[in-house]
Coordinates of C-alpha atoms in Angstrom, one line a residue:
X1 CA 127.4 -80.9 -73.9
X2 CA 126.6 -79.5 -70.4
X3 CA 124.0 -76.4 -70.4
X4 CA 125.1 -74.4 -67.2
X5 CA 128.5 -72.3 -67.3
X6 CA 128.7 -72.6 -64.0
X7 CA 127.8 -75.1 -61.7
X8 CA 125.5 -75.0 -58.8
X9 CA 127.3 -75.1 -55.3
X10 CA 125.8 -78.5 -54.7
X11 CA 126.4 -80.1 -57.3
X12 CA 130.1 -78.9 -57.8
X13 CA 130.2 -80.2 -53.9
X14 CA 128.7 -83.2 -55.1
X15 CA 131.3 -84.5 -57.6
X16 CA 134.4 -83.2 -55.5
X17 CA 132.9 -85.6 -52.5
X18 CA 132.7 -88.6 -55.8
X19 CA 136.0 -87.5 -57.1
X20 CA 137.8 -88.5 -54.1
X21 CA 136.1 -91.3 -53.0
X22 CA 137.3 -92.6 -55.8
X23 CA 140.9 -91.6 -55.3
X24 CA 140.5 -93.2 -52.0
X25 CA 138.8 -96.4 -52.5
X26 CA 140.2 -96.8 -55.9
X27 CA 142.7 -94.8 -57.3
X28 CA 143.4 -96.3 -60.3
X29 CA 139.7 -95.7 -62.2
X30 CA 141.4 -91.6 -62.5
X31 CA 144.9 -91.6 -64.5
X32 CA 146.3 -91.0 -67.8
X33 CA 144.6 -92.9 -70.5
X34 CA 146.2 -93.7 -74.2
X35 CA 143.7 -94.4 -77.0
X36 CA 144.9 -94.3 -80.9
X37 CA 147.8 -92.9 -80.1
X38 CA 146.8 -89.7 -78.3
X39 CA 147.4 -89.5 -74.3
X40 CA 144.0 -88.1 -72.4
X41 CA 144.9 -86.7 -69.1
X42 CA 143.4 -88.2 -65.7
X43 CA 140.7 -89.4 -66.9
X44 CA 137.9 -92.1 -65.7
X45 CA 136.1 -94.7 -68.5
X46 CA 132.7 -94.5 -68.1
X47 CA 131.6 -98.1 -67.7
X48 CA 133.9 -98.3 -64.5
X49 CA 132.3 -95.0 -63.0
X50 CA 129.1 -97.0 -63.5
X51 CA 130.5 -100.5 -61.9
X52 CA 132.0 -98.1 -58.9
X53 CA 128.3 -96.0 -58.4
X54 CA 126.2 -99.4 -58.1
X55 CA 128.7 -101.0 -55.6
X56 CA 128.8 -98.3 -53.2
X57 CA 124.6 -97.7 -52.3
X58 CA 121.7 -99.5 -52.4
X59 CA 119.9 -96.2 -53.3
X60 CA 122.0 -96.6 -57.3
X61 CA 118.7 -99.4 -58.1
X62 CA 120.3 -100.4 -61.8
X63 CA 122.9 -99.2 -64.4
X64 CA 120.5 -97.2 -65.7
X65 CA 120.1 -95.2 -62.7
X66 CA 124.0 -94.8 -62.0
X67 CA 124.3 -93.5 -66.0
X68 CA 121.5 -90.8 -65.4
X69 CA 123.2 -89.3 -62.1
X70 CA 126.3 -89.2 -63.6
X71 CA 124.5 -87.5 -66.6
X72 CA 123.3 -84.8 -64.0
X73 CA 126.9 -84.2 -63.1
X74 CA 128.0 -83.7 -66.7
X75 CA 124.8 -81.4 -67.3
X76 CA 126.6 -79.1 -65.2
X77 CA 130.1 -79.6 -66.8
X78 CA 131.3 -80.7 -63.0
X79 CA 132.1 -84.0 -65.2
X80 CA 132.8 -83.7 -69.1
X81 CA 133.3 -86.0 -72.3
X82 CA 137.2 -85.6 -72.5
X83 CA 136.2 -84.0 -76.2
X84 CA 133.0 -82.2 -75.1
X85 CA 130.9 -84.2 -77.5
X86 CA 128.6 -86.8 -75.9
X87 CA 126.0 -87.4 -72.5
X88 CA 127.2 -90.1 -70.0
X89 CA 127.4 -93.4 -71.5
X90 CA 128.1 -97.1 -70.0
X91 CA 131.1 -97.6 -72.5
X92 CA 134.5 -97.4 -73.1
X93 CA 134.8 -93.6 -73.3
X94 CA 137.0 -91.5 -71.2
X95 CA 135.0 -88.2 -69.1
X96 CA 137.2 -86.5 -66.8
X97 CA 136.2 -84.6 -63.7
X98 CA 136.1 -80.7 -63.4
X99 CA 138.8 -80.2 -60.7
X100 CA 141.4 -82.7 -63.0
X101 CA 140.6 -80.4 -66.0
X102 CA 144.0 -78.2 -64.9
X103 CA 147.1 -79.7 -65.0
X104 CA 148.8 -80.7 -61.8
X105 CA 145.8 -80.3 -59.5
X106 CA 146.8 -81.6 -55.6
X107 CA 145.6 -84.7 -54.7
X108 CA 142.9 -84.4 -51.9
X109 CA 144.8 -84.1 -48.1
X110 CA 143.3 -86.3 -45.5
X111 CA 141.1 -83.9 -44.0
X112 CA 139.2 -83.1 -47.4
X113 CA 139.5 -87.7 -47.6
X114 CA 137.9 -87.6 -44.4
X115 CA 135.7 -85.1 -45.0
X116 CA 134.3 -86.7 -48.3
X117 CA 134.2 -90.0 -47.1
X118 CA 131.4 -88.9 -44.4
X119 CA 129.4 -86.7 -46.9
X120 CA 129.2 -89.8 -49.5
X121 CA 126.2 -91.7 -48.3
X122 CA 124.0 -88.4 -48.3
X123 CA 125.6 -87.2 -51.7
X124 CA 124.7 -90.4 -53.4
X125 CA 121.5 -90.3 -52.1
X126 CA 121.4 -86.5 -53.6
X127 CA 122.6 -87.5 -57.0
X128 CA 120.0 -90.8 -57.0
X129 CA 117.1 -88.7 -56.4
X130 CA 118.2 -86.2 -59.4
X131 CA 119.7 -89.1 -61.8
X132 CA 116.0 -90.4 -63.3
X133 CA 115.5 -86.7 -64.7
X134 CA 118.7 -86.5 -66.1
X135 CA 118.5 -89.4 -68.0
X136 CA 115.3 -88.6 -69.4
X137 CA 116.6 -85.4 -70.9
X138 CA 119.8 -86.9 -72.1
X139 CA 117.2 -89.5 -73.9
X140 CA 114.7 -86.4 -74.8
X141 CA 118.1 -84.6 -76.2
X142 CA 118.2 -87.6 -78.6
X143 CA 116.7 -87.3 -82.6
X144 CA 113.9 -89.7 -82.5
X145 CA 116.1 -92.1 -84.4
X146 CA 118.5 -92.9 -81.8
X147 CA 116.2 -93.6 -79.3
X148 CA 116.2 -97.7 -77.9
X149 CA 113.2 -99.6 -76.6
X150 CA 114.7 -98.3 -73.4
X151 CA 114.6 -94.6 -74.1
X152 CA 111.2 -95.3 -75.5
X153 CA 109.9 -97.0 -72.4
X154 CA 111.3 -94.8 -70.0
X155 CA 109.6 -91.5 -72.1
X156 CA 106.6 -93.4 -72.4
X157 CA 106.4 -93.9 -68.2
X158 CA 106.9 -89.9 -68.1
X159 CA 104.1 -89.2 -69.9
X160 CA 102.1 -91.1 -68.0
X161 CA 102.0 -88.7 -65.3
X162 CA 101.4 -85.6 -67.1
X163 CA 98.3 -84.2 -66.2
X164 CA 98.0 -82.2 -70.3
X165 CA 98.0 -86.0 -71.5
X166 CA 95.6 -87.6 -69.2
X167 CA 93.0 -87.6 -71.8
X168 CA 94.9 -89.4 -74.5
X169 CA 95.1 -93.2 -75.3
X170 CA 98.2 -95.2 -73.8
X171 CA 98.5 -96.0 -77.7
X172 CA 99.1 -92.4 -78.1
X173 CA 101.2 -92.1 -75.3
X174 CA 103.7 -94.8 -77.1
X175 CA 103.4 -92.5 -80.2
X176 CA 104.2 -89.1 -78.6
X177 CA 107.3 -91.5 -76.5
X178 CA 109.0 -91.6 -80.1
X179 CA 108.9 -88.1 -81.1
X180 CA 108.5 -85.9 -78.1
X181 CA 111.7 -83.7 -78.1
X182 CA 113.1 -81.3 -74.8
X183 CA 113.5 -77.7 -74.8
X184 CA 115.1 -75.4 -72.1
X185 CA 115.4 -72.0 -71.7
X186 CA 118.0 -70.4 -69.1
X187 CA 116.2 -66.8 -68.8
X188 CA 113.1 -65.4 -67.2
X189 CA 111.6 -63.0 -70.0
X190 CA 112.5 -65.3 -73.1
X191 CA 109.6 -65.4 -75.6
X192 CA 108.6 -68.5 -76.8
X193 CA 106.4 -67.3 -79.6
X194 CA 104.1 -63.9 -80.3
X195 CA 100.9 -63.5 -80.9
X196 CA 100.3 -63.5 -85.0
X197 CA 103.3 -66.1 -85.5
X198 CA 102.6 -68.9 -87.1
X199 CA 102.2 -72.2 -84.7
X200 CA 104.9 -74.3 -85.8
X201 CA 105.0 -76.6 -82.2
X202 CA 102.8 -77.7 -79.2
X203 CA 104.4 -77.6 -76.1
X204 CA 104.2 -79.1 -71.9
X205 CA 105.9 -77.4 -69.4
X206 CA 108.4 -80.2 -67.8
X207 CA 109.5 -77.6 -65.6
X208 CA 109.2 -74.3 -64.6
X209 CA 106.2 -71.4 -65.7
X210 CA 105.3 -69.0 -68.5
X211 CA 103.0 -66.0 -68.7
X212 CA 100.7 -65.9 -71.1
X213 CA 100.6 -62.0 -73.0
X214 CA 97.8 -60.7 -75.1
X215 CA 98.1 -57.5 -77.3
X216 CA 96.0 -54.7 -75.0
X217 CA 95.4 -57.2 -72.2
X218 CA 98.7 -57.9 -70.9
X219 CA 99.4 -61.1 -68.8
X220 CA 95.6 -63.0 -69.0
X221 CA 97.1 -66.0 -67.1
X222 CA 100.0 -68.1 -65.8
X223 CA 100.6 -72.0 -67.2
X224 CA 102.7 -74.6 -64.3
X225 CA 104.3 -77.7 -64.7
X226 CA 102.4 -80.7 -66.1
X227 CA 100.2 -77.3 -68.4
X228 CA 100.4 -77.5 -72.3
X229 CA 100.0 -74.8 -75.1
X230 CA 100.4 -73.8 -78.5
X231 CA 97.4 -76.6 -79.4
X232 CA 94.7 -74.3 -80.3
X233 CA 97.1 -72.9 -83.5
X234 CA 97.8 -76.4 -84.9
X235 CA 94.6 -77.6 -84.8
X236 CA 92.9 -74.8 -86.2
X237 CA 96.1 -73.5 -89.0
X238 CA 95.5 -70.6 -87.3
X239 CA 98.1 -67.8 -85.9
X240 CA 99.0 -67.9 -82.4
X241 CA 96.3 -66.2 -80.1
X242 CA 98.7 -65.0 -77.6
X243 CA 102.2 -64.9 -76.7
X244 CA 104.3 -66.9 -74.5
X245 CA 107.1 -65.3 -71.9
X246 CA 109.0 -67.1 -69.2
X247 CA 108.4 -66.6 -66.0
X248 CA 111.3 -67.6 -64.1
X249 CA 114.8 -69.1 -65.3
X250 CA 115.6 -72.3 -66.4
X251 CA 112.2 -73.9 -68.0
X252 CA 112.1 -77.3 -69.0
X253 CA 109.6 -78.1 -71.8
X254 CA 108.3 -81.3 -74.0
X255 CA 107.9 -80.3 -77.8
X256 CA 105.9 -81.9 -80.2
X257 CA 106.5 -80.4 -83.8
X258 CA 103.7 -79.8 -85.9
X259 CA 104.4 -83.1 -88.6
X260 CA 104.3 -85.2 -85.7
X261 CA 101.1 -83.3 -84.2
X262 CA 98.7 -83.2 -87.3
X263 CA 100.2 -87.1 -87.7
X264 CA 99.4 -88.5 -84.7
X265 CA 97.0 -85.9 -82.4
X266 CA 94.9 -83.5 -85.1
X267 CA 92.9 -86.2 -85.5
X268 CA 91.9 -86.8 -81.9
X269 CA 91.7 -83.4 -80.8
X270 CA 89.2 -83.2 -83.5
X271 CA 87.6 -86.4 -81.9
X272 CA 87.5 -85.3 -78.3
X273 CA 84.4 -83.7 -76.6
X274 CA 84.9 -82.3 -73.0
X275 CA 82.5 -82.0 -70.9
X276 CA 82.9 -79.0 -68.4
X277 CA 81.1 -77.9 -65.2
X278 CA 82.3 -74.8 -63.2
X279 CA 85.4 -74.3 -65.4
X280 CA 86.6 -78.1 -65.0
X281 CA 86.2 -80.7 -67.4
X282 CA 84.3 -83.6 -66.1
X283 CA 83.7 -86.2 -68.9
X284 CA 85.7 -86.6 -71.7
X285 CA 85.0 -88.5 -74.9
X286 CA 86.2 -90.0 -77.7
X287 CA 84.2 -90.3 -81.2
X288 CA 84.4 -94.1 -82.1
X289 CA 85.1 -95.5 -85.6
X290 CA 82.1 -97.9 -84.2
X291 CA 78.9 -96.5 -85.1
X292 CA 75.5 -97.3 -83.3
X293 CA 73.6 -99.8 -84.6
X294 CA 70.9 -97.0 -85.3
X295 CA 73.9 -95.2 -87.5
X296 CA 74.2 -92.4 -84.7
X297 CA 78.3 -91.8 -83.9
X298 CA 79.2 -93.1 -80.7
X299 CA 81.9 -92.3 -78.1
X300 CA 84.0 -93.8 -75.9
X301 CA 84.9 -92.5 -72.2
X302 CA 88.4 -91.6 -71.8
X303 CA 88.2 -89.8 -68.6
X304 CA 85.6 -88.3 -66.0
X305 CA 83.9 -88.5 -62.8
X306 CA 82.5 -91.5 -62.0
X307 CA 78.8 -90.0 -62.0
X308 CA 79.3 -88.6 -65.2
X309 CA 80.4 -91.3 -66.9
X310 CA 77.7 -93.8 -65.1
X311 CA 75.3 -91.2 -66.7
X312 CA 77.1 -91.1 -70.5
X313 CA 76.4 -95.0 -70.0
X314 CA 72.7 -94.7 -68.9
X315 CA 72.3 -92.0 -71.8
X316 CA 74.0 -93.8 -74.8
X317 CA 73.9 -97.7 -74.8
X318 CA 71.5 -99.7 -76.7
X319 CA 68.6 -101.0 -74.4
X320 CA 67.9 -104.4 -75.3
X321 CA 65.9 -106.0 -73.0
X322 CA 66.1 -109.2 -75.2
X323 CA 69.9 -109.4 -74.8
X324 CA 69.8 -111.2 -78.6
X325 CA 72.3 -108.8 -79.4
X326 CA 74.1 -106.8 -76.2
X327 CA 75.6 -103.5 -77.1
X328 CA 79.2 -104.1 -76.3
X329 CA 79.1 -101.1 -74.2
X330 CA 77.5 -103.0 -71.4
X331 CA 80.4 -105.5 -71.4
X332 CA 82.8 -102.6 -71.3
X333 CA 81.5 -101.0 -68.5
X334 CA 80.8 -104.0 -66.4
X335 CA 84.5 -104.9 -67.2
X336 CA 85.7 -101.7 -66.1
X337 CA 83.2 -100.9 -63.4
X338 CA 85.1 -101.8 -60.3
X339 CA 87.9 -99.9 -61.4
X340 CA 86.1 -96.5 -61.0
X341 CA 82.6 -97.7 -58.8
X342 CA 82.1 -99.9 -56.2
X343 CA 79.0 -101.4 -56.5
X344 CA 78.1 -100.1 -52.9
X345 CA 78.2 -96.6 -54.9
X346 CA 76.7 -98.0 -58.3
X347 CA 73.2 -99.2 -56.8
X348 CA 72.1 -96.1 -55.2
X349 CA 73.0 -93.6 -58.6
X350 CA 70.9 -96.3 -60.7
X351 CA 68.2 -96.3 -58.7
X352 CA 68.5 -92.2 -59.0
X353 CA 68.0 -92.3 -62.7
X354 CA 65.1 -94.5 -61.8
X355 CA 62.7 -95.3 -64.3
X356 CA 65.1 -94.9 -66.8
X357 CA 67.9 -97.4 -65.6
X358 CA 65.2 -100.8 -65.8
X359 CA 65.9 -101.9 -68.9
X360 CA 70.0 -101.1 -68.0
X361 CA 69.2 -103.1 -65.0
X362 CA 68.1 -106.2 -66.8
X363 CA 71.3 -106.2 -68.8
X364 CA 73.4 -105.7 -65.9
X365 CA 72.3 -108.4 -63.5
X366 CA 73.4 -111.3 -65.4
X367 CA 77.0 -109.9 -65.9
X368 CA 77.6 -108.8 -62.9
X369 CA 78.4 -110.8 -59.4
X370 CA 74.7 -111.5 -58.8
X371 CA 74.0 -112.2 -55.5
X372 CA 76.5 -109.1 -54.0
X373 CA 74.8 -106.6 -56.6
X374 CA 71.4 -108.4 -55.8
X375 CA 72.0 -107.5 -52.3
X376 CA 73.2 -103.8 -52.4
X377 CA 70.1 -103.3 -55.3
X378 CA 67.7 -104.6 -52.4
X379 CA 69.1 -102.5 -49.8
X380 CA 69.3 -99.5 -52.2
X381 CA 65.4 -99.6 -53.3
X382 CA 64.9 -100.1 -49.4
X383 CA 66.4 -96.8 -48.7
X384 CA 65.2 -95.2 -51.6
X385 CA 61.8 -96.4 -50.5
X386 CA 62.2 -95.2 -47.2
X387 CA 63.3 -91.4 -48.1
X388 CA 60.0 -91.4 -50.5
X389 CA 57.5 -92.3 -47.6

């Protein structure tokens, strides 16, 4: 089950320092164990290495948190399912450390006791910072089938904060959460696809970079963590446009398969328009099942700069200055305003688009806080007035 043949230094460091902790403070958790009538040698169950983590830190916040960092030690193999077949689990099943996988191995003098017992509060602390991201690639490693509400929720928070998916739906998000799978690859140089193959998955770097190779060109570019590619193929049904080598060892990457892609994102890739100024995108939209009442499509702001999307909202809504029938747009955006605006900031860029913001002030006023908005409209026109004379 563990990826690495050989550890790294720390991390071997780190689970000799665990190991005989525990064979200080509680020497009976590592011993011979019997279950159905075969013997398994020194070995610990893994809902006591769990009890014994989140009794010795404050740092170990939940049992969640003590089954990913000892996931990150059996990633490594400096811990290991007594039958090399499963991550670290809070059950009854028997894992046995790395230096009590040979027969007759010394018990720890009292120097290395000593030794360990000082290094333990920085070494949890080491293992607690790595734990979350072990656990979410033990739960990535999982078919989508055996993922819990848990796994789900804890996949769902990750993609919250990559940057590839800022422009998609929570809604989406949640989808993705159930069928996102992790890939890693150990070498610098591995080729992820060539140019011509067919696009069979889209992928985010979790980890790590790639370069990407065009036929004649060479490298054109390098992607970074929280970058996605392979999109353009699946959308399109077309071959891949260039190739993708790693750049450095050990790259961690989330992989959506193309099923799940054309099921859940063709559609809104095909939806979205971006916006783009110098290179960056700085509004982007989403076409809207809700048609104008004038039978034009609509769109609906997922993401962009405040002045751009004060400006989509100018552009797009439905002036109607007799407020018989308000284009829900206005309710939207005075609902969601303050999140991106302050009205401090609102009044002057209004009065910028002056004439054409009137009829958008007259649908405004009454929704909003009147008498602060009143009062930073007043002052705006005064300075606006003041600049023109």
């Amino acid at each position: 089950m563990h990826w690495l043949a050989i550890p790294s230094e720390k991390l071997q460091r780190a689970g000799k320092v665990l190991r005989n902790a525990i064979l200080s403070r509680a020497p009976h958790m590592i011993r011979d164990r019997k279950y159905h009538l075969k013997t398994y040698r020194q070995c610990c169950v893994g809902t006591e290495l769990v009890d014994w983590l989140v009794l010795q830190s404050a740092c170990v916040l939940t049992r969640s948190h003590a089954v990913g960092m000892w996931q990150a030690l059996l990633e490594e193999g400096v811990l290991n399912h007594v039958d090399q077949e499963l991550g670290f689990q809070d059950k009854y099943l028997f894992y046995r450390f790395l230096d009590d996988d040979e027969e007759d191995t010394p018990l720890p003098s009292e120097d290395e006791r000593r030794e360990s017992e000082e290094e333990l509060p920085e070494t949890i602390l080491f293992v607690a910072q790595i734990g979350p991201d072990a656990l979410l690639r033990m739960i990535l490693k999982k078919s989508p089938g055996q993922r819990t509400g848990d796994d789900l929720e804890i996949i769902y928070d990750e993609l919250l904060h990559i940057k590839a998916l800022g422009h998609l739906s929570n809604t989406v998000k949640r989808e993705l959460a159930s069928v996102v799978i992790f890939e890693s690859h150990a070498k610098a140089g591995t080729v992820l696809f060539n140019q011509g193959e067919e696009g069979t998955s889209w992928y985010i770097i979790q980890k790590g970079s790639v370069n990407v190779v065009i036929y004649g060109k060479g490298v054109v570019c390098t992607l970074h963590e929280g970058d996605d590619f392979g999109k353009l193929a699946l959308v399109t049904d077309s071959p891949r446009a260039a190739s993708i080598v790693l750049r450095e060892d050990n790259c961690h990457f989330l992989r959506v398969d193309k099923e799940d892609f054309n099921r859940i994102l063709r559609d809104v890739e095909a939806n979205t328009v971006r916006l783009k100024e110098h290179e960056q995108a700085v509004l982007v939209l989403e076409k809207s099942p809700r048609a104008s009442t004038m039978g034009s499509i609509k769109y609906t702001v997922i993401s962009g700069m405040p002045e751009k999307i004060l400006e989509h909202f100018l552009e797009t809504m439905r002036m109607d200055i007799h407020h018989n029938d308000p284009d829900p747009a206005v309710d939207d955006f005075v609902l969601m305003q303050c999140v991106f605006m302050a009205n401090s900031q609102l009044c002057p860029l209004l009065l910028a688009q002056y004439p054409f913001c009137l009829h958008a002030l007259l649908l405004l006023l009454p929704r909003m806080s009147a008498v602060p908005f009143a009062a930073l409209l007043v002052e705006a026109l005064k300075q606006q007035f003041a600049i023109q004379h």
